[in-house]
Amino acid sequence: MLESLKEEVFQANLELKRQNVVIYTWGNVSGITEDRKYMVIKPSGIAYEKMKAEDMVVVELETGKVADGKWNPSSDTETHLVLYRHFPTLRGVVHTHSTYAVSFAQAGKAIKALGTTHADYFYGDIPCTRALREEEVKEAYERNTGNVIVECIEELKLDPLAVPGIIVKNHGPFAYGNSPAKAVENAVVLEKAAEMAFRTLLLNPNASMEQYILDKHYFRKHGKNAYYGQKSQ
Amino acid sequence: MLESLKEEVFQANLELKRQNVVIYTWGNVSGITEDRKYMVIKPSGIAYEKMKAEDMVVVELETGKVADGKWNPSSDTETHLVLYRHFPTLRGVVHTHSTYAVSFAQAGKAIKALGTTHADYFYGDIPCTRALREEEVKEAYERNTGNVIVECIEELKLDPLAVPGIIVKNHGPFAYGNSPAKAVENAVVLEKAAEMAFRTLLLNPNASMEQYILDKHYFRKHGKNAYYGQKSQ
Amino acid sequence: MLESLKEEVFQANLELKRQNVVIYTWGNVSGITEDRKYMVIKPSGIAYEKMKAEDMVVVELETGKVADGKWNPSSDTETHLVLYRHFPTLRGVVHTHSTYAVSFAQAGKAIKALGTTHADYFYGDIPCTRALREEEVKEAYERNTGNVIVECIEELKLDPLAVPGIIVKNHGPFAYGNSPAKAVENAVVLEKAAEMAFRTLLLNPNASMEQYILDKHYFRKHGKNAYYGQKSQ
Amino acid sequence: MLESLKEEVFQANLELKRQNVVIYTWGNVSGITEDRKYMVIKPSGIAYEKMKAEDMVVVELETGKVADGKWNPSSDTETHLVLYRHFPTLRGVVHTHSTYAVSFAQAGKAIKALGTTHADYFYGDIPCTRALREEEVKEAYERNTGNVIVECIEELKLDPLAVPGIIVKNHGPFAYGNSPAKAVENAVVLEKAAEMAFRTLLLNPNASMEQYILDKHYFRKHGKNAYYGQKSQ
């Protein structure tokens, strides 16, 4: 089981590169075992070109200790762990520095739901967390990054599979899903949504979308009344 | 005849991808038989990479029922059908989420005719429809999307082959033409026109073009006095 | 001689495509024979992918008549002819619809000389012509497009090899040089200069450059005291 | 030793091209020998496609004279020499005309540190030098370009390996590092940081980042307490 998860996480990391949402080693994808005991994540600072499935690092969910693998795990490992621990529906987590999403993070602004492209994947605005406080940064930066994400999702009463991404202030986007591949897809769409929202706001700072359009598009693709795609898929 | 139309629609869908106006499965092209009895359209949610000509779905124009094909047709099928039913000159329809055009859709603004690139393909502004009303969304979303497009074209007294594209508010562009391939070309140019208009408006919010320049460029390429290109083509 | 010029013009047209300053058939390059009797230009509306050197069209400079070739010449032929007739130093002319340059054309604004990238190729602002008047458009559109370019260059007392490009209002850029290849290079740099100027103006609407920096960079690469590159090249 | 440095500098120049931060011959990378007696730099105005490792030019650091090589060295050679002479920790220097960075140079604005992507590589704002004065341009343009860079770094009391890049007003970016390859990486990241800052400022002109976040990210990757990446790398 771990071998196939390593392969899945490895492929999801390569897909990040193919979709042009990372340069160099600026991104990481993780997945989790069925029993939620182990997380598999990209090693830290290894070039995508040289990476193999066997380089993926296995980390114990509860302790954060490396259970298997010769490399250090991604420096963002603690953030991923916090998300898996708090949200039992998540099976894949992605972090990137994709440029439009980072621009919203640096501006400290949510990516507003302004159209159906956004609504097809995200049921509402993609929120922006508060900045970490100085003591949070110093004490346990990566863990507290996870904690402000959790705090933001809970304050807004969001289902992380219904709004499967967030931006961390002054930092960048995290996306998630029910598999590593789906989390990557959400990270790619989050970047597209940011690109579209950026230009929309320059054309019309007061742009908005009615709730009933958001509802329609989201539920066309999600939930028991969804009718997009093929039944057998 | 249906086999060759399936091939034509299939190739037009691939061209959308090659021209970078879609990612994932976010676009669809359809065509119509000579006798206008059947529409051929892309299946819903099938990856472009795996699609074959035989996967195209045949739908009866009048009833909207699938006449041939193992897949569900595009979820936007009803919108395409409305357009073919109302405008007998259309032989190809395209829908994309190309990013500049979507930005205008989200901003709720027409793509103004500001230069000759636009005028070579679109005889005037590319309009933006009104938003659908709540009851229209709930009753029959895709059909009513077609209806607001028809309403907008008729209110502005446009010939849909002379202004072969429109943007639906909060959603994105539809383009059309006298063949699936031409509809795709119009969708690509609509995106370029949006890109140029976006930047123009940032440089000069009051930019405009004289009607006689629009006339000249449009009729250089269209109608009985056209002189662009080769006679034999 | 004509065969080698056809090859040169053909290659220069392909380079336009490689440098991503044209899509579809939206651009054209011409060259002129040593004796300035014949201009060789791209045929009108022929796809770049299918074009061969032998498809280039030979036009008599004085009369504008096709002297050799089975196709219609570019619809912009008359504009090219006017430029060659007025400026005996030009040996290559290019027209594109490259997107940043078109945005300036649509905004009706010159591309200001704001930095050394611009100054390395263009000795001063890249001007924007006035719009053509209605009677000029109706009487002889392409010829009068050439005429407003000439009028603008002469009013500003520019040397067209020192400022080897211009933008025509509501239309797009023309670039020139002492060979078809050099004209293409100037068209590519004009687009880059437009891209940089566009963003500069969004960051600082009052941006400017001192004349002595413009002088330095331009004359580092041009004229008898130039010292950029290799003597033998 | 010189042969391997030539190869290193050659590969670093090619990487500039692969990373899309240069077009044509608009960039140059240099390196320096261990004993800091010789600088190896790209020749002036030679196309990247034709360049070989043996075309790299060897220049004496103290005198600026060519010690080996058949070509003229980059026209920016004197600027590189000044930087190596003043800052003994630099082992690679890069100059590009990458478009977002040039836009900041033309606007005369520093690239503010607004997020963690920036902070991972640059410990603070990437400064913009003052413009050169007329007499500085006329007397020794390239040398004085180096001098204003040195002046700016010293006035701001920066460590050039901690803020490994700068933008020269009306010109463009220079980046540096402890090897030619690292200098190129810094040039690529500088461009990304400029792209992100540009969009951030359009979304929120008052964007900023707390010093403690800058500290955290920079020191996560640099210095004796760094913990990003692999020990053995």
GROMACS .gro file of N, CA and C in nm, chain B residues 18-123:
model
  318
  251ARG      N    1  -0.490   2.299  -2.830
  251ARG     CA    2  -0.364   2.345  -2.892
  251ARG      C    3  -0.350   2.497  -2.884
  252GLN      N    4  -0.462   2.566  -2.894
  252GLN     CA    5  -0.458   2.713  -2.893
  252GLN      C    6  -0.460   2.769  -2.752
  253ASN      N    7  -0.451   2.678  -2.651
  253ASN     CA    8  -0.442   2.722  -2.512
  253ASN      C    9  -0.559   2.804  -2.462
  254VAL      N   10  -0.678   2.777  -2.514
  254VAL     CA   11  -0.795   2.846  -2.457
  254VAL      C   12  -0.873   2.758  -2.360
  255VAL      N   13  -0.831   2.634  -2.342
  255VAL     CA   14  -0.891   2.551  -2.236
  255VAL      C   15  -0.783   2.479  -2.156
  256ILE      N   16  -0.812   2.451  -2.030
  256ILE     CA   17  -0.735   2.355  -1.952
  256ILE      C   18  -0.835   2.250  -1.905
  257TYR      N   19  -0.781   2.135  -1.865
  257TYR     CA   20  -0.867   2.023  -1.824
  257TYR      C   21  -0.979   1.999  -1.927
  258THR      N   22  -1.104   1.991  -1.879
  258THR     CA   23  -1.215   1.963  -1.972
  258THR      C   24  -1.305   2.085  -1.988
  259TRP      N   25  -1.244   2.205  -1.968
  259TRP     CA   26  -1.323   2.327  -1.961
  259TRP      C   27  -1.359   2.388  -2.096
  260GLY      N   28  -1.411   2.314  -2.186
  260GLY     CA   29  -1.450   2.374  -2.312
  260GLY      C   30  -1.523   2.270  -2.392
  261ASN      N   31  -1.600   2.314  -2.490
  261ASN     CA   32  -1.669   2.219  -2.574
  261ASN      C   33  -1.702   2.283  -2.708
  262VAL      N   34  -1.696   2.201  -2.811
  262VAL     CA   35  -1.728   2.245  -2.947
  262VAL      C   36  -1.836   2.151  -2.999
  263SER      N   37  -1.929   2.208  -3.075
  263SER     CA   38  -2.029   2.126  -3.143
  263SER      C   39  -2.037   2.166  -3.289
  264GLY      N   40  -2.101   2.077  -3.368
  264GLY     CA   41  -2.130   2.106  -3.508
  264GLY      C   42  -2.269   2.052  -3.539
  265ILE      N   43  -2.317   2.076  -3.658
  265ILE     CA   44  -2.454   2.036  -3.691
  265ILE      C   45  -2.458   1.977  -3.832
  266THR      N   46  -2.548   1.881  -3.851
  266THR     CA   47  -2.556   1.819  -3.984
  266THR      C   48  -2.618   1.918  -4.083
  267GLU      N   49  -2.593   1.891  -4.212
  267GLU     CA   50  -2.645   1.978  -4.320
  267GLU      C   51  -2.796   2.001  -4.307
  268ASP      N   52  -2.868   1.894  -4.274
  268ASP     CA   53  -3.015   1.907  -4.266
  268ASP      C   54  -3.062   1.961  -4.130
  269ARG      N   55  -2.963   1.996  -4.046
  269ARG     CA   56  -2.992   2.052  -3.913
  269ARG      C   57  -3.083   1.961  -3.829
  270LYS      N   58  -3.073   1.833  -3.849
  270LYS     CA   59  -3.150   1.740  -3.763
  270LYS      C   60  -3.068   1.696  -3.641
  271TYR      N   61  -2.935   1.686  -3.657
  271TYR     CA   62  -2.850   1.634  -3.549
  271TYR      C   63  -2.735   1.728  -3.516
  272MET      N   64  -2.711   1.742  -3.388
  272MET     CA   65  -2.593   1.814  -3.341
  272MET      C   66  -2.492   1.711  -3.289
  273VAL      N   67  -2.366   1.731  -3.320
  273VAL     CA   68  -2.259   1.646  -3.266
  273VAL      C   69  -2.179   1.730  -3.168
  274ILE      N   70  -2.155   1.679  -3.048
  274ILE     CA   71  -2.090   1.757  -2.942
  274ILE      C   72  -1.996   1.669  -2.860
  275LYS      N   73  -1.899   1.734  -2.800
  275LYS     CA   74  -1.804   1.669  -2.710
  275LYS      C   75  -1.878   1.603  -2.593
  276PRO      N   76  -1.831   1.487  -2.547
  276PRO     CA   77  -1.889   1.428  -2.426
  276PRO      C   78  -1.851   1.510  -2.303
  277SER      N   79  -1.925   1.495  -2.197
  277SER     CA   80  -1.903   1.573  -2.075
  277SER      C   81  -1.786   1.517  -1.993
  278GLY      N   82  -1.694   1.605  -1.953
  278GLY     CA   83  -1.592   1.568  -1.855
  278GLY      C   84  -1.495   1.459  -1.896
  279ILE      N   85  -1.475   1.438  -2.026
  279ILE     CA   86  -1.376   1.340  -2.073
  279ILE      C   87  -1.246   1.414  -2.106
  280ALA      N   88  -1.134   1.364  -2.057
  280ALA     CA   89  -1.005   1.429  -2.081
  280ALA      C   90  -0.975   1.436  -2.231
  281TYR      N   91  -0.928   1.552  -2.277
  281TYR     CA   92  -0.894   1.571  -2.419
  281TYR      C   93  -0.791   1.468  -2.466
  282GLU      N   94  -0.702   1.431  -2.377
  282GLU     CA   95  -0.593   1.341  -2.413
  282GLU      C   96  -0.644   1.202  -2.454
  283LYS      N   97  -0.758   1.163  -2.395
  283LYS     CA   98  -0.808   1.027  -2.416
  283LYS      C   99  -0.920   1.021  -2.519
  284MET      N  100  -0.972   1.137  -2.554
  284MET     CA  101  -1.088   1.145  -2.642
  284MET      C  102  -1.056   1.097  -2.783
  285LYS      N  103  -1.155   1.028  -2.845
  285LYS     CA  104  -1.143   0.989  -2.986
  285LYS      C  105  -1.265   1.045  -3.060
  286ALA      N  106  -1.256   1.045  -3.194
  286ALA     CA  107  -1.368   1.097  -3.274
  286ALA      C  108  -1.496   1.022  -3.241
  287GLU      N  109  -1.483   0.891  -3.221
  287GLU     CA  110  -1.604   0.811  -3.196
  287GLU      C  111  -1.670   0.839  -3.061
  288ASP      N  112  -1.599   0.913  -2.972
  288ASP     CA  113  -1.659   0.948  -2.843
  288ASP      C  114  -1.756   1.067  -2.854
  289MET      N  115  -1.756   1.134  -2.968
  289MET     CA  116  -1.847   1.249  -2.985
  289MET      C  117  -1.992   1.197  -2.974
  290VAL      N  118  -2.078   1.282  -2.921
  290VAL     CA  119  -2.215   1.241  -2.895
  290VAL      C  120  -2.309   1.308  -2.995
  291VAL      N  121  -2.402   1.229  -3.050
  291VAL     CA  122  -2.500   1.282  -3.146
  291VAL      C  123  -2.631   1.308  -3.073
  292VAL      N  124  -2.682   1.429  -3.088
  292VAL     CA  125  -2.804   1.470  -3.017
  292VAL      C  126  -2.906   1.519  -3.121
  293GLU      N  127  -3.031   1.482  -3.104
  293GLU     CA  128  -3.137   1.533  -3.192
  293GLU      C  129  -3.162   1.680  -3.166
  294LEU      N  130  -3.161   1.761  -3.269
  294LEU     CA  131  -3.175   1.905  -3.247
  294LEU      C  132  -3.310   1.938  -3.183
  295GLU      N  133  -3.415   1.877  -3.232
  295GLU     CA  134  -3.547   1.917  -3.185
  295GLU      C  135  -3.575   1.873  -3.041
  296THR      N  136  -3.541   1.747  -3.010
  296THR     CA  137  -3.576   1.692  -2.879
  296THR      C  138  -3.465   1.704  -2.775
  297GLY      N  139  -3.339   1.719  -2.820
  297GLY     CA  140  -3.228   1.720  -2.726
  297GLY      C  141  -3.189   1.582  -2.678
  298LYS      N  142  -3.252   1.477  -2.735
  298LYS     CA  143  -3.219   1.341  -2.691
  298LYS      C  144  -3.095   1.288  -2.761
  299VAL      N  145  -3.019   1.205  -2.688
  299VAL     CA  146  -2.900   1.143  -2.747
  299VAL      C  147  -2.944   1.041  -2.851
  300ALA      N  148  -2.896   1.057  -2.973
  300ALA     CA  149  -2.934   0.967  -3.083
  300ALA      C  150  -2.826   0.861  -3.105
  301ASP      N  151  -2.703   0.894  -3.065
  301ASP     CA  152  -2.592   0.800  -3.085
  301ASP      C  153  -2.476   0.839  -2.994
  302GLY      N  154  -2.412   0.736  -2.933
  302GLY     CA  155  -2.297   0.768  -2.848
  302GLY      C  156  -2.314   0.705  -2.712
  303LYS      N  157  -2.201   0.661  -2.655
  303LYS     CA  158  -2.209   0.590  -2.528
  303LYS      C  159  -2.194   0.682  -2.406
  304TRP      N  160  -2.160   0.811  -2.431
  304TRP     CA  161  -2.134   0.901  -2.319
  304TRP      C  162  -2.247   1.002  -2.303
  305ASN      N  163  -2.251   1.069  -2.186
  305ASN     CA  164  -2.336   1.187  -2.172
  305ASN      C  165  -2.276   1.300  -2.255
  306PRO      N  166  -2.360   1.377  -2.323
  306PRO     CA  167  -2.307   1.492  -2.397
  306PRO      C  168  -2.263   1.601  -2.299
  307SER      N  169  -2.188   1.697  -2.348
  307SER     CA  170  -2.145   1.812  -2.267
  307SER      C  171  -2.260   1.865  -2.183
  308SER      N  172  -2.229   1.907  -2.060
  308SER     CA  173  -2.335   1.961  -1.974
  308SER      C  174  -2.392   2.090  -2.032
  309ASP      N  175  -2.321   2.152  -2.128
  309ASP     CA  176  -2.372   2.274  -2.190
  309ASP      C  177  -2.453   2.247  -2.316
  310THR      N  178  -2.490   2.121  -2.338
  310THR     CA  179  -2.562   2.082  -2.459
  310THR      C  180  -2.685   2.167  -2.486
  311GLU      N  181  -2.766   2.191  -2.382
  311GLU     CA  182  -2.890   2.267  -2.403
  311GLU      C  183  -2.863   2.408  -2.454
  312THR      N  184  -2.751   2.467  -2.409
  312THR     CA  185  -2.718   2.602  -2.456
  312THR      C  186  -2.687   2.599  -2.606
  313HIS      N  187  -2.608   2.501  -2.647
  313HIS     CA  188  -2.576   2.488  -2.790
  313HIS      C  189  -2.704   2.469  -2.872
  314LEU      N  190  -2.793   2.384  -2.824
  314LEU     CA  191  -2.916   2.355  -2.899
  314LEU      C  192  -2.999   2.481  -2.921
  315VAL      N  193  -3.012   2.562  -2.815
  315VAL     CA  194  -3.090   2.686  -2.828
  315VAL      C  195  -3.031   2.775  -2.938
  316LEU      N  196  -2.899   2.783  -2.941
  316LEU     CA  197  -2.835   2.870  -3.041
  316LEU      C  198  -2.859   2.820  -3.183
  317TYR      N  199  -2.845   2.689  -3.203
  317TYR     CA  200  -2.870   2.634  -3.338
  317TYR      C  201  -3.016   2.651  -3.380
  318ARG      N  202  -3.106   2.634  -3.282
  318ARG     CA  203  -3.249   2.646  -3.317
  318ARG      C  204  -3.286   2.788  -3.358
  319HIS      N  205  -3.228   2.887  -3.289
  319HIS     CA  206  -3.264   3.026  -3.318
  319HIS      C  207  -3.192   3.085  -3.438
  320PHE      N  208  -3.072   3.037  -3.462
  320PHE     CA  209  -2.991   3.103  -3.566
  320PHE      C  210  -2.952   3.002  -3.673
  321PRO      N  211  -3.030   2.995  -3.782
  321PRO     CA  212  -3.010   2.890  -3.883
  321PRO      C  213  -2.878   2.903  -3.960
  322THR      N  214  -2.806   3.015  -3.946
  322THR     CA  215  -2.677   3.026  -4.017
  322THR      C  216  -2.563   2.963  -3.939
  323LEU      N  217  -2.583   2.935  -3.811
  323LEU     CA  218  -2.473   2.879  -3.730
  323LEU      C  219  -2.451   2.732  -3.761
  324ARG      N  220  -2.327   2.695  -3.781
  324ARG     CA  221  -2.292   2.553  -3.805
  324ARG      C  222  -2.186   2.501  -3.707
  325GLY      N  223  -2.142   2.589  -3.617
  325GLY     CA  224  -2.047   2.547  -3.513
  325GLY      C  225  -2.062   2.640  -3.394
  326VAL      N  226  -2.054   2.582  -3.274
  326VAL     CA  227  -2.064   2.660  -3.150
  326VAL      C  228  -1.954   2.614  -3.055
  327VAL      N  229  -1.893   2.709  -2.985
  327VAL     CA  230  -1.782   2.680  -2.893
  327VAL      C  231  -1.808   2.749  -2.760
  328HIS      N  232  -1.775   2.681  -2.652
  328HIS     CA  233  -1.774   2.745  -2.521
  328HIS      C  234  -1.639   2.720  -2.456
  329THR      N  235  -1.579   2.826  -2.400
  329THR     CA  236  -1.452   2.808  -2.328
  329THR      C  237  -1.458   2.888  -2.197
  330HIS      N  238  -1.352   2.869  -2.116
  330HIS     CA  239  -1.330   2.955  -1.999
  330HIS      C  240  -1.196   3.028  -2.016
  331SER      N  241  -1.169   3.074  -2.138
  331SER     CA  242  -1.041   3.143  -2.164
  331SER      C  243  -1.031   3.265  -2.073
  332THR      N  244  -0.911   3.291  -2.020
  332THR     CA  245  -0.902   3.374  -1.899
  332THR      C  246  -0.933   3.522  -1.917
  333TYR      N  247  -0.890   3.584  -2.025
  333TYR     CA  248  -0.923   3.727  -2.042
  333TYR      C  249  -1.072   3.747  -2.067
  334ALA      N  250  -1.130   3.659  -2.148
  334ALA     CA  251  -1.273   3.671  -2.175
  334ALA      C  252  -1.354   3.650  -2.048
  335VAL      N  253  -1.313   3.553  -1.966
  335VAL     CA  254  -1.383   3.531  -1.840
  335VAL      C  255  -1.371   3.654  -1.750
  336SER      N  256  -1.256   3.721  -1.755
  336SER     CA  257  -1.241   3.841  -1.671
  336SER      C  258  -1.344   3.947  -1.710
  337PHE      N  259  -1.368   3.964  -1.839
  337PHE     CA  260  -1.474   4.057  -1.881
  337PHE      C  261  -1.612   4.006  -1.836
  338ALA      N  262  -1.633   3.875  -1.846
  338ALA     CA  263  -1.761   3.817  -1.803
  338ALA      C  264  -1.784   3.843  -1.655
  339GLN      N  265  -1.679   3.823  -1.576
  339GLN     CA  266  -1.691   3.844  -1.431
  339GLN      C  267  -1.708   3.992  -1.398
  340ALA      N  268  -1.646   4.078  -1.480
  340ALA     CA  269  -1.662   4.222  -1.459
  340ALA      C  270  -1.795   4.271  -1.512
  341GLY      N  271  -1.864   4.187  -1.591
  341GLY     CA  272  -1.993   4.226  -1.649
  341GLY      C  273  -1.980   4.333  -1.755
  342LYS      N  274  -1.872   4.327  -1.833
  342LYS     CA  275  -1.846   4.431  -1.933
  342LYS      C  276  -1.830   4.372  -2.072
  343ALA      N  277  -1.881   4.442  -2.172
  343ALA     CA  278  -1.859   4.405  -2.312
  343ALA      C  279  -1.712   4.423  -2.348
  344ILE      N  280  -1.666   4.347  -2.448
  344ILE     CA  281  -1.531   4.368  -2.503
  344ILE      C  282  -1.547   4.468  -2.616
  345LYS      N  283  -1.511   4.592  -2.588
  345LYS     CA  284  -1.531   4.698  -2.687
  345LYS      C  285  -1.443   4.678  -2.811
  346ALA      N  286  -1.496   4.718  -2.926
  346ALA     CA  287  -1.418   4.715  -3.050
  346ALA      C  288  -1.325   4.835  -3.051
  347LEU      N  289  -1.197   4.811  -3.025
  347LEU     CA  290  -1.102   4.921  -3.008
  347LEU      C  291  -0.995   4.924  -3.115
  348GLY      N  292  -0.991   4.821  -3.200
  348GLY     CA  293  -0.885   4.820  -3.301
  348GLY      C  294  -0.916   4.724  -3.413
  349THR      N  295  -0.824   4.719  -3.507
  349THR     CA  296  -0.848   4.645  -3.631
  349THR      C  297  -0.837   4.493  -3.614
  350THR      N  298  -0.764   4.448  -3.513
  350THR     CA  299  -0.757   4.304  -3.486
  350THR      C  300  -0.897   4.252  -3.455
  351HIS      N  301  -0.963   4.325  -3.368
  351HIS     CA  302  -1.102   4.296  -3.331
  351HIS      C  303  -1.192   4.308  -3.455
  352ALA      N  304  -1.176   4.418  -3.528
  352ALA     CA  305  -1.263   4.448  -3.643
  352ALA      C  306  -1.249   4.347  -3.756
  353ASP      N  307  -1.134   4.283  -3.765
  353ASP     CA  308  -1.116   4.182  -3.870
  353ASP      C  309  -1.208   4.062  -3.852
  354TYR      N  310  -1.257   4.042  -3.729
  354TYR     CA  311  -1.339   3.923  -3.700
  354TYR      C  312  -1.477   3.956  -3.644
  355PHE      N  313  -1.486   4.069  -3.573
  355PHE     CA  314  -1.611   4.101  -3.503
  355PHE      C  315  -1.657   4.240  -3.545
  356TYR      N  316  -1.776   4.247  -3.603
  356TYR     CA  317  -1.825   4.374  -3.653
  356TYR      C  318  -1.895   4.450  -3.541
   0.00000   0.00000   0.00000
